[in-house]
Amino acid sequence: MTDEAEVELLRRLRPPVTGPDSAFVAQERNALMAHILRSAPELPTTPVAQAPRHRPRWFLPVVVLASATTAAAGWAVLRPDPKTSTAVACGDSIIASSTGDPVADCSAVWRRENGSEPPPLVAYLGPGGGVHVLPAAQKPPEGFSALAPSFRQEAAIIELRAELADVSRGLPSACFGETEARELVAAQLRRLGLADWSITTRPAEQRPATACATGGPNYATAALDPEHKRVLLIPNLGAPPPQDLPFMKLSRWLTEEFVEGPRRRCVPVDEALNLAREQATQLGLREEAGHIVFIIVPSAEPAGPTCARPTTVVGGTTIVTIRAVPR
Amino acid sequence: MATNRTDEELIRASFTEPELFALIFDRHMRSVHAFLGRRVGIDGADSLTGETFRIAFERRTTYLVDRSDSLPWLYGIAHNLLRHHWRGLAREDRSLRRLGAVEHSDSEDDTLLDRVAAQAMWPRVQEALDTMRHEDRDVILLVAWEELSYAEVAVALDVPIGTVRSRLHRARRHLQELISAIGKEGDDNPMTSDGRCVG
């Protein structure tokens, strides 16, 4: 018998598979496009270095699904200054920053996914400018330099990214023409003390875009450029998610309850978390099933009065971040 | 033209033009769907194909730039999804047997005799595949059914190429033992010198 005989036999026995019909292909392509456009925007022009083989696999794939959507914008701002980045690589999973403390953010993910306390962790600056967190016992790859324990990413930029990506009040929430998109971004820049930032738009003719009712392109994506203190609005194909999806209903409820509108109330983050969990359960979104993840961001100034302010972003999982913001 | 670009060029370009990733879907969706269909049936393939590309999009920064063809990388993502999919199933439901009988081989130079002989062996081959270590089965099926090179299998499974060789060797030996056993069963299924069943 030749070395190839078994392989050849298997080749002959390859099960025939009926290819998907064109309607299915179109449906899946549309779903992917919707995901891409919701996920937004720009990544660095050089790929992140591959993590070393045999690295410890910290987190379940759901974390990557849950986090990478919102992290995509974060990598766009990683290179020049790690303080203005909005993403962290926890081991081999990229997550969106929440608190600004990369070790705290990765520790929270570890607890959520493994149900145990993480080992001692250390934050590093990677050769591409990214912020990485690894177990202290693990030798960092070449080119990594340890960041001081006091290192923090800028909370205002992290919050700006989250607000602009919010599904019920951010750029993905409706078809925004250029004027409306600029107004929305400008309001957030003012609120977050980033009034010296500018807003620019990428011309629609550089890429295909959905037309809004006003006739102009839909600016559904924003890339943050802290180095030049600007928000770049990018026209996109695609439409806002259907309003009757559970995560949309939850996000709208959170916005009306805690952010804007006549029902708005100021409550501590813990109370908002309990209320949000109840509402999510009623809508069929279950944490234990990986449908939804709640993240709490305490106030940087715990002494002052604060109100809970939730944001909702959606990738493979709905992520609700509830921040304590000054009253 | 974006359609003239290699996978590597498209994936790099999708860092700044995310929509271009849809062209990766256009190129490889049917292959990924077929790969999944051969392992879990069409229903499973329908539910996992889209997820494969969504994860690939999210993880595109981990795609290595020296690979012009992204299909092995996509198979690797699909393979990980399969593992998670199988983890929730009973052993019987993970078996290749549930895919049913092979109806034909798509190799054009197969003779009718070859096809009939191979089909007659399918239940025993399924049994051999079901009983071998899953790491070995993954390798031999990627080589035989998806026609990947050893280097491409190494990419798909994220293992060194030497590991691919050793797993393939084990998988072949396992199948060889089975085929030899069939050969000894009698004249009903005589074997040719290259291991094929001819009757």
Short mmCIF file of N, CA and C in Angstrom, two decimals, chain A residues 153-278:
data_model
loop_
_atom_site.label_atom_id
_atom_site.label_comp_id
_atom_site.label_asym_id
_atom_site.label_seq_id
_atom_site.Cartn_x
_atom_site.Cartn_y
_atom_site.Cartn_z
N GLN A 153 -5.64 54.87 30.47
CA GLN A 153 -6.09 55.42 29.20
C GLN A 153 -7.10 56.53 29.51
N GLU A 154 -7.25 57.46 28.58
CA GLU A 154 -8.10 58.62 28.87
C GLU A 154 -9.57 58.24 28.86
N ALA A 155 -10.19 58.44 30.01
CA ALA A 155 -11.58 58.01 30.17
C ALA A 155 -12.52 58.75 29.22
N ALA A 156 -12.24 60.03 28.98
CA ALA A 156 -13.16 60.81 28.14
C ALA A 156 -13.18 60.26 26.71
N ILE A 157 -12.03 59.82 26.22
CA ILE A 157 -11.99 59.29 24.84
C ILE A 157 -12.67 57.93 24.79
N ILE A 158 -12.48 57.15 25.84
CA ILE A 158 -13.16 55.84 25.90
C ILE A 158 -14.68 56.05 25.90
N GLU A 159 -15.11 57.02 26.69
CA GLU A 159 -16.55 57.27 26.77
C GLU A 159 -17.08 57.85 25.45
N LEU A 160 -16.28 58.69 24.81
CA LEU A 160 -16.70 59.24 23.50
C LEU A 160 -16.94 58.11 22.52
N ARG A 161 -16.00 57.18 22.46
CA ARG A 161 -16.16 56.04 21.56
C ARG A 161 -17.45 55.27 21.86
N ALA A 162 -17.70 55.05 23.15
CA ALA A 162 -18.89 54.28 23.53
C ALA A 162 -20.17 55.03 23.19
N GLU A 163 -20.19 56.34 23.45
CA GLU A 163 -21.40 57.12 23.16
C GLU A 163 -21.68 57.16 21.66
N LEU A 164 -20.64 57.34 20.86
CA LEU A 164 -20.86 57.43 19.41
C LEU A 164 -21.30 56.09 18.83
N ALA A 165 -20.94 54.99 19.51
CA ALA A 165 -21.31 53.66 19.00
C ALA A 165 -22.60 53.15 19.62
N ASP A 166 -23.21 53.92 20.53
CA ASP A 166 -24.43 53.44 21.20
C ASP A 166 -25.53 53.19 20.15
N VAL A 167 -26.18 52.05 20.28
CA VAL A 167 -27.13 51.65 19.23
C VAL A 167 -28.44 52.43 19.26
N SER A 168 -28.77 53.04 20.41
CA SER A 168 -30.05 53.75 20.43
C SER A 168 -29.92 55.27 20.38
N ARG A 169 -28.72 55.80 20.59
CA ARG A 169 -28.58 57.26 20.49
C ARG A 169 -27.29 57.68 19.80
N GLY A 170 -26.43 56.74 19.42
CA GLY A 170 -25.19 57.07 18.72
C GLY A 170 -25.38 57.06 17.21
N LEU A 171 -24.26 57.05 16.50
CA LEU A 171 -24.33 57.13 15.04
C LEU A 171 -25.03 55.93 14.39
N PRO A 172 -24.95 54.72 14.98
CA PRO A 172 -25.66 53.62 14.31
C PRO A 172 -27.16 53.63 14.51
N SER A 173 -27.66 54.56 15.33
CA SER A 173 -29.08 54.49 15.74
C SER A 173 -30.04 54.96 14.66
N ALA A 174 -29.58 55.74 13.70
CA ALA A 174 -30.47 56.28 12.67
C ALA A 174 -29.63 56.60 11.44
N CYS A 175 -30.30 57.02 10.40
CA CYS A 175 -29.56 57.45 9.21
C CYS A 175 -29.18 58.92 9.42
N PHE A 176 -27.91 59.18 9.63
CA PHE A 176 -27.46 60.53 9.92
C PHE A 176 -26.81 61.15 8.69
N GLY A 177 -27.40 62.25 8.23
CA GLY A 177 -26.73 63.04 7.21
C GLY A 177 -25.56 63.77 7.87
N GLU A 178 -24.79 64.50 7.05
CA GLU A 178 -23.58 65.12 7.61
C GLU A 178 -23.89 66.11 8.72
N THR A 179 -24.91 66.94 8.53
CA THR A 179 -25.24 67.96 9.54
C THR A 179 -25.64 67.32 10.85
N GLU A 180 -26.53 66.34 10.77
CA GLU A 180 -27.01 65.68 11.99
C GLU A 180 -25.87 64.94 12.69
N ALA A 181 -25.02 64.29 11.90
CA ALA A 181 -23.90 63.55 12.50
C ALA A 181 -22.94 64.51 13.20
N ARG A 182 -22.67 65.64 12.57
CA ARG A 182 -21.78 66.64 13.18
C ARG A 182 -22.37 67.15 14.49
N GLU A 183 -23.67 67.39 14.49
CA GLU A 183 -24.32 67.91 15.71
C GLU A 183 -24.21 66.89 16.84
N LEU A 184 -24.45 65.63 16.48
CA LEU A 184 -24.40 64.59 17.52
C LEU A 184 -22.99 64.49 18.11
N VAL A 185 -21.98 64.48 17.24
CA VAL A 185 -20.60 64.36 17.72
C VAL A 185 -20.20 65.59 18.53
N ALA A 186 -20.59 66.77 18.03
CA ALA A 186 -20.22 68.01 18.73
C ALA A 186 -20.81 68.04 20.13
N ALA A 187 -22.03 67.56 20.28
CA ALA A 187 -22.67 67.55 21.61
C ALA A 187 -21.88 66.65 22.56
N GLN A 188 -21.44 65.53 22.08
CA GLN A 188 -20.66 64.63 22.94
C GLN A 188 -19.28 65.23 23.26
N LEU A 189 -18.66 65.86 22.29
CA LEU A 189 -17.35 66.47 22.54
C LEU A 189 -17.47 67.54 23.63
N ARG A 190 -18.55 68.33 23.55
CA ARG A 190 -18.76 69.37 24.59
C ARG A 190 -18.98 68.73 25.95
N ARG A 191 -19.83 67.71 25.98
CA ARG A 191 -20.18 67.07 27.25
C ARG A 191 -18.95 66.46 27.92
N LEU A 192 -18.04 65.95 27.10
CA LEU A 192 -16.88 65.23 27.65
C LEU A 192 -15.64 66.11 27.80
N GLY A 193 -15.80 67.39 27.62
CA GLY A 193 -14.66 68.29 27.80
C GLY A 193 -13.63 68.17 26.69
N LEU A 194 -14.09 67.81 25.52
CA LEU A 194 -13.17 67.68 24.38
C LEU A 194 -13.51 68.73 23.32
N ALA A 195 -13.83 69.92 23.79
CA ALA A 195 -14.32 70.96 22.87
C ALA A 195 -13.24 71.41 21.90
N ASP A 196 -11.98 71.12 22.19
CA ASP A 196 -10.93 71.54 21.25
C ASP A 196 -10.74 70.52 20.13
N TRP A 197 -11.55 69.50 20.10
CA TRP A 197 -11.48 68.55 19.00
C TRP A 197 -12.28 69.09 17.81
N SER A 198 -11.88 68.68 16.62
CA SER A 198 -12.62 69.07 15.42
C SER A 198 -13.32 67.85 14.82
N ILE A 199 -14.20 68.12 13.90
CA ILE A 199 -14.95 67.04 13.23
C ILE A 199 -14.71 67.18 11.74
N THR A 200 -14.27 66.11 11.11
CA THR A 200 -14.09 66.15 9.66
C THR A 200 -14.89 64.99 9.05
N THR A 201 -15.14 65.08 7.79
CA THR A 201 -15.88 64.01 7.11
C THR A 201 -15.06 63.47 5.96
N ARG A 202 -15.19 62.21 5.74
CA ARG A 202 -14.60 61.62 4.55
C ARG A 202 -15.63 61.77 3.44
N PRO A 203 -15.25 62.30 2.31
CA PRO A 203 -16.24 62.49 1.24
C PRO A 203 -16.91 61.18 0.85
N ALA A 204 -18.19 61.25 0.61
CA ALA A 204 -18.95 60.05 0.29
C ALA A 204 -18.47 59.40 -1.00
N GLU A 205 -17.93 60.22 -1.91
CA GLU A 205 -17.56 59.62 -3.20
C GLU A 205 -16.38 58.66 -3.06
N GLN A 206 -15.67 58.73 -1.93
CA GLN A 206 -14.54 57.80 -1.76
C GLN A 206 -15.01 56.39 -1.43
N ARG A 207 -16.25 56.25 -1.03
CA ARG A 207 -16.74 54.91 -0.72
C ARG A 207 -18.26 54.90 -0.86
N PRO A 208 -18.83 53.75 -1.18
CA PRO A 208 -20.27 53.69 -1.33
C PRO A 208 -20.96 53.92 0.00
N ALA A 209 -22.12 54.54 -0.05
CA ALA A 209 -22.84 54.83 1.19
C ALA A 209 -24.34 54.78 0.93
N THR A 210 -25.07 54.44 1.97
CA THR A 210 -26.52 54.48 1.91
C THR A 210 -26.96 55.94 1.94
N ALA A 211 -27.97 56.27 1.17
CA ALA A 211 -28.49 57.63 1.20
C ALA A 211 -29.58 57.73 2.27
N CYS A 212 -29.52 58.80 3.06
CA CYS A 212 -30.57 59.04 4.04
C CYS A 212 -31.76 59.70 3.34
N ALA A 213 -32.84 59.91 4.10
CA ALA A 213 -34.03 60.52 3.51
C ALA A 213 -33.72 61.91 2.97
N THR A 214 -32.73 62.56 3.57
CA THR A 214 -32.36 63.90 3.10
C THR A 214 -31.63 63.85 1.76
N GLY A 215 -31.27 62.67 1.34
CA GLY A 215 -30.56 62.53 0.06
C GLY A 215 -29.06 62.40 0.24
N GLY A 216 -28.54 62.83 1.39
CA GLY A 216 -27.10 62.74 1.63
C GLY A 216 -26.70 61.36 2.14
N PRO A 217 -25.39 61.10 2.20
CA PRO A 217 -24.94 59.78 2.67
C PRO A 217 -25.15 59.61 4.18
N ASN A 218 -25.18 58.36 4.58
CA ASN A 218 -25.37 58.00 5.98
C ASN A 218 -24.02 57.94 6.68
N TYR A 219 -23.78 58.86 7.61
CA TYR A 219 -22.53 58.85 8.36
C TYR A 219 -22.73 58.01 9.62
N ALA A 220 -22.57 56.71 9.49
CA ALA A 220 -22.87 55.79 10.59
C ALA A 220 -21.63 55.41 11.40
N THR A 221 -20.49 55.89 10.97
CA THR A 221 -19.24 55.46 11.61
C THR A 221 -18.38 56.67 11.95
N ALA A 222 -17.73 56.60 13.10
CA ALA A 222 -16.77 57.64 13.45
C ALA A 222 -15.46 56.98 13.84
N ALA A 223 -14.36 57.49 13.32
CA ALA A 223 -13.04 57.05 13.75
C ALA A 223 -12.43 58.16 14.59
N LEU A 224 -11.82 57.78 15.70
CA LEU A 224 -11.24 58.78 16.58
C LEU A 224 -9.76 58.95 16.25
N ASP A 225 -9.33 60.18 16.20
CA ASP A 225 -7.94 60.49 15.87
C ASP A 225 -7.40 61.45 16.93
N PRO A 226 -7.06 60.92 18.10
CA PRO A 226 -6.63 61.79 19.20
C PRO A 226 -5.35 62.57 18.89
N GLU A 227 -4.50 61.98 18.06
CA GLU A 227 -3.25 62.66 17.75
C GLU A 227 -3.52 64.04 17.16
N HIS A 228 -4.55 64.10 16.30
CA HIS A 228 -4.91 65.39 15.71
C HIS A 228 -6.16 65.97 16.33
N LYS A 229 -6.60 65.37 17.43
CA LYS A 229 -7.80 65.82 18.14
C LYS A 229 -8.97 66.02 17.17
N ARG A 230 -9.32 64.95 16.51
CA ARG A 230 -10.44 65.08 15.58
C ARG A 230 -11.23 63.78 15.51
N VAL A 231 -12.48 63.95 15.14
CA VAL A 231 -13.35 62.80 14.88
C VAL A 231 -13.59 62.78 13.37
N LEU A 232 -13.31 61.65 12.78
CA LEU A 232 -13.51 61.51 11.34
C LEU A 232 -14.82 60.78 11.10
N LEU A 233 -15.76 61.44 10.46
CA LEU A 233 -17.04 60.81 10.13
C LEU A 233 -16.93 60.10 8.79
N ILE A 234 -17.41 58.86 8.76
CA ILE A 234 -17.23 58.04 7.56
C ILE A 234 -18.61 57.60 7.05
N PRO A 235 -18.89 57.87 5.79
CA PRO A 235 -20.17 57.41 5.24
C PRO A 235 -20.15 55.90 5.03
N ASN A 236 -21.28 55.30 5.26
CA ASN A 236 -21.37 53.83 5.19
C ASN A 236 -22.56 53.37 4.38
N LEU A 237 -22.42 52.13 3.95
CA LEU A 237 -23.58 51.39 3.48
C LEU A 237 -24.33 50.89 4.70
N GLY A 238 -25.55 50.50 4.51
CA GLY A 238 -26.26 49.84 5.61
C GLY A 238 -27.25 50.75 6.28
N ALA A 239 -28.08 50.12 7.09
CA ALA A 239 -29.16 50.83 7.76
C ALA A 239 -29.10 50.54 9.25
N PRO A 240 -29.77 51.37 10.07
CA PRO A 240 -29.81 51.08 11.50
C PRO A 240 -30.45 49.73 11.76
N PRO A 241 -30.09 49.09 12.88
CA PRO A 241 -30.70 47.79 13.18
C PRO A 241 -32.21 47.94 13.36
N PRO A 242 -32.98 46.89 13.06
CA PRO A 242 -34.43 46.96 13.27
C PRO A 242 -34.75 47.29 14.73
N GLN A 243 -35.77 48.13 14.91
CA GLN A 243 -36.07 48.65 16.25
C GLN A 243 -36.67 47.60 17.18
N ASP A 244 -37.20 46.51 16.60
CA ASP A 244 -37.90 45.56 17.47
C ASP A 244 -36.99 44.46 18.01
N LEU A 245 -35.69 44.53 17.75
CA LEU A 245 -34.79 43.52 18.31
C LEU A 245 -34.63 43.76 19.81
N PRO A 246 -34.47 42.67 20.59
CA PRO A 246 -34.40 42.84 22.06
C PRO A 246 -33.33 43.82 22.51
N PHE A 247 -32.14 43.76 21.88
CA PHE A 247 -31.09 44.67 22.36
C PHE A 247 -31.42 46.12 22.05
N MET A 248 -32.17 46.34 20.95
CA MET A 248 -32.58 47.71 20.64
C MET A 248 -33.60 48.21 21.65
N LYS A 249 -34.53 47.32 22.01
CA LYS A 249 -35.54 47.71 23.01
C LYS A 249 -34.86 48.02 24.34
N LEU A 250 -33.90 47.19 24.71
CA LEU A 250 -33.20 47.42 25.98
C LEU A 250 -32.44 48.74 25.94
N SER A 251 -31.73 48.96 24.84
CA SER A 251 -30.93 50.17 24.74
C SER A 251 -31.81 51.42 24.79
N ARG A 252 -32.95 51.37 24.09
CA ARG A 252 -33.87 52.52 24.13
C ARG A 252 -34.39 52.75 25.54
N TRP A 253 -34.72 51.65 26.20
CA TRP A 253 -35.23 51.76 27.58
C TRP A 253 -34.16 52.39 28.48
N LEU A 254 -32.93 51.96 28.34
CA LEU A 254 -31.84 52.50 29.17
C LEU A 254 -31.65 54.00 28.90
N THR A 255 -31.69 54.35 27.63
CA THR A 255 -31.52 55.77 27.28
C THR A 255 -32.64 56.61 27.87
N GLU A 256 -33.88 56.14 27.70
CA GLU A 256 -35.03 56.92 28.20
C GLU A 256 -35.05 56.96 29.72
N GLU A 257 -34.59 55.89 30.33
CA GLU A 257 -34.66 55.80 31.79
C GLU A 257 -33.56 56.62 32.46
N PHE A 258 -32.35 56.61 31.86
CA PHE A 258 -31.21 57.16 32.59
C PHE A 258 -30.45 58.27 31.85
N VAL A 259 -30.76 58.53 30.60
CA VAL A 259 -29.92 59.48 29.86
C VAL A 259 -30.69 60.70 29.38
N GLU A 260 -31.78 60.50 28.72
CA GLU A 260 -32.51 61.66 28.18
C GLU A 260 -33.99 61.37 28.11
N GLY A 261 -34.78 62.43 28.09
CA GLY A 261 -36.23 62.25 28.00
C GLY A 261 -36.91 62.51 29.33
N PRO A 262 -38.24 62.60 29.32
CA PRO A 262 -39.00 62.99 30.52
C PRO A 262 -38.89 61.98 31.66
N ARG A 263 -38.63 60.72 31.35
CA ARG A 263 -38.57 59.70 32.41
C ARG A 263 -37.21 59.66 33.11
N ARG A 264 -36.28 60.39 32.56
CA ARG A 264 -34.88 60.25 33.02
C ARG A 264 -34.77 60.42 34.53
N ARG A 265 -33.99 59.56 35.16
CA ARG A 265 -33.75 59.67 36.59
C ARG A 265 -32.27 59.44 36.88
N CYS A 266 -31.85 59.99 37.99
CA CYS A 266 -30.45 59.85 38.40
C CYS A 266 -30.38 58.81 39.51
N VAL A 267 -29.73 57.71 39.23
CA VAL A 267 -29.60 56.65 40.24
C VAL A 267 -28.14 56.20 40.29
N PRO A 268 -27.74 55.60 41.40
CA PRO A 268 -26.37 55.05 41.46
C PRO A 268 -26.20 53.90 40.46
N VAL A 269 -24.96 53.61 40.11
CA VAL A 269 -24.72 52.59 39.09
C VAL A 269 -25.23 51.21 39.52
N ASP A 270 -25.11 50.90 40.80
CA ASP A 270 -25.56 49.58 41.24
C ASP A 270 -27.07 49.42 41.05
N GLU A 271 -27.80 50.48 41.34
CA GLU A 271 -29.25 50.42 41.17
C GLU A 271 -29.60 50.32 39.68
N ALA A 272 -28.88 51.10 38.87
CA ALA A 272 -29.13 51.04 37.43
C ALA A 272 -28.82 49.64 36.90
N LEU A 273 -27.77 49.03 37.44
CA LEU A 273 -27.41 47.68 36.99
C LEU A 273 -28.54 46.69 37.29
N ASN A 274 -29.08 46.78 38.50
CA ASN A 274 -30.18 45.86 38.85
C ASN A 274 -31.39 46.06 37.94
N LEU A 275 -31.71 47.31 37.70
CA LEU A 275 -32.87 47.61 36.84
C LEU A 275 -32.61 47.12 35.41
N ALA A 276 -31.39 47.36 34.95
CA ALA A 276 -31.06 46.94 33.58
C ALA A 276 -31.12 45.42 33.46
N ARG A 277 -30.64 44.74 34.48
CA ARG A 277 -30.68 43.26 34.45
C ARG A 277 -32.12 42.76 34.40
N GLU A 278 -32.98 43.38 35.20
CA GLU A 278 -34.40 42.97 35.18
C GLU A 278 -34.99 43.17 33.80
#
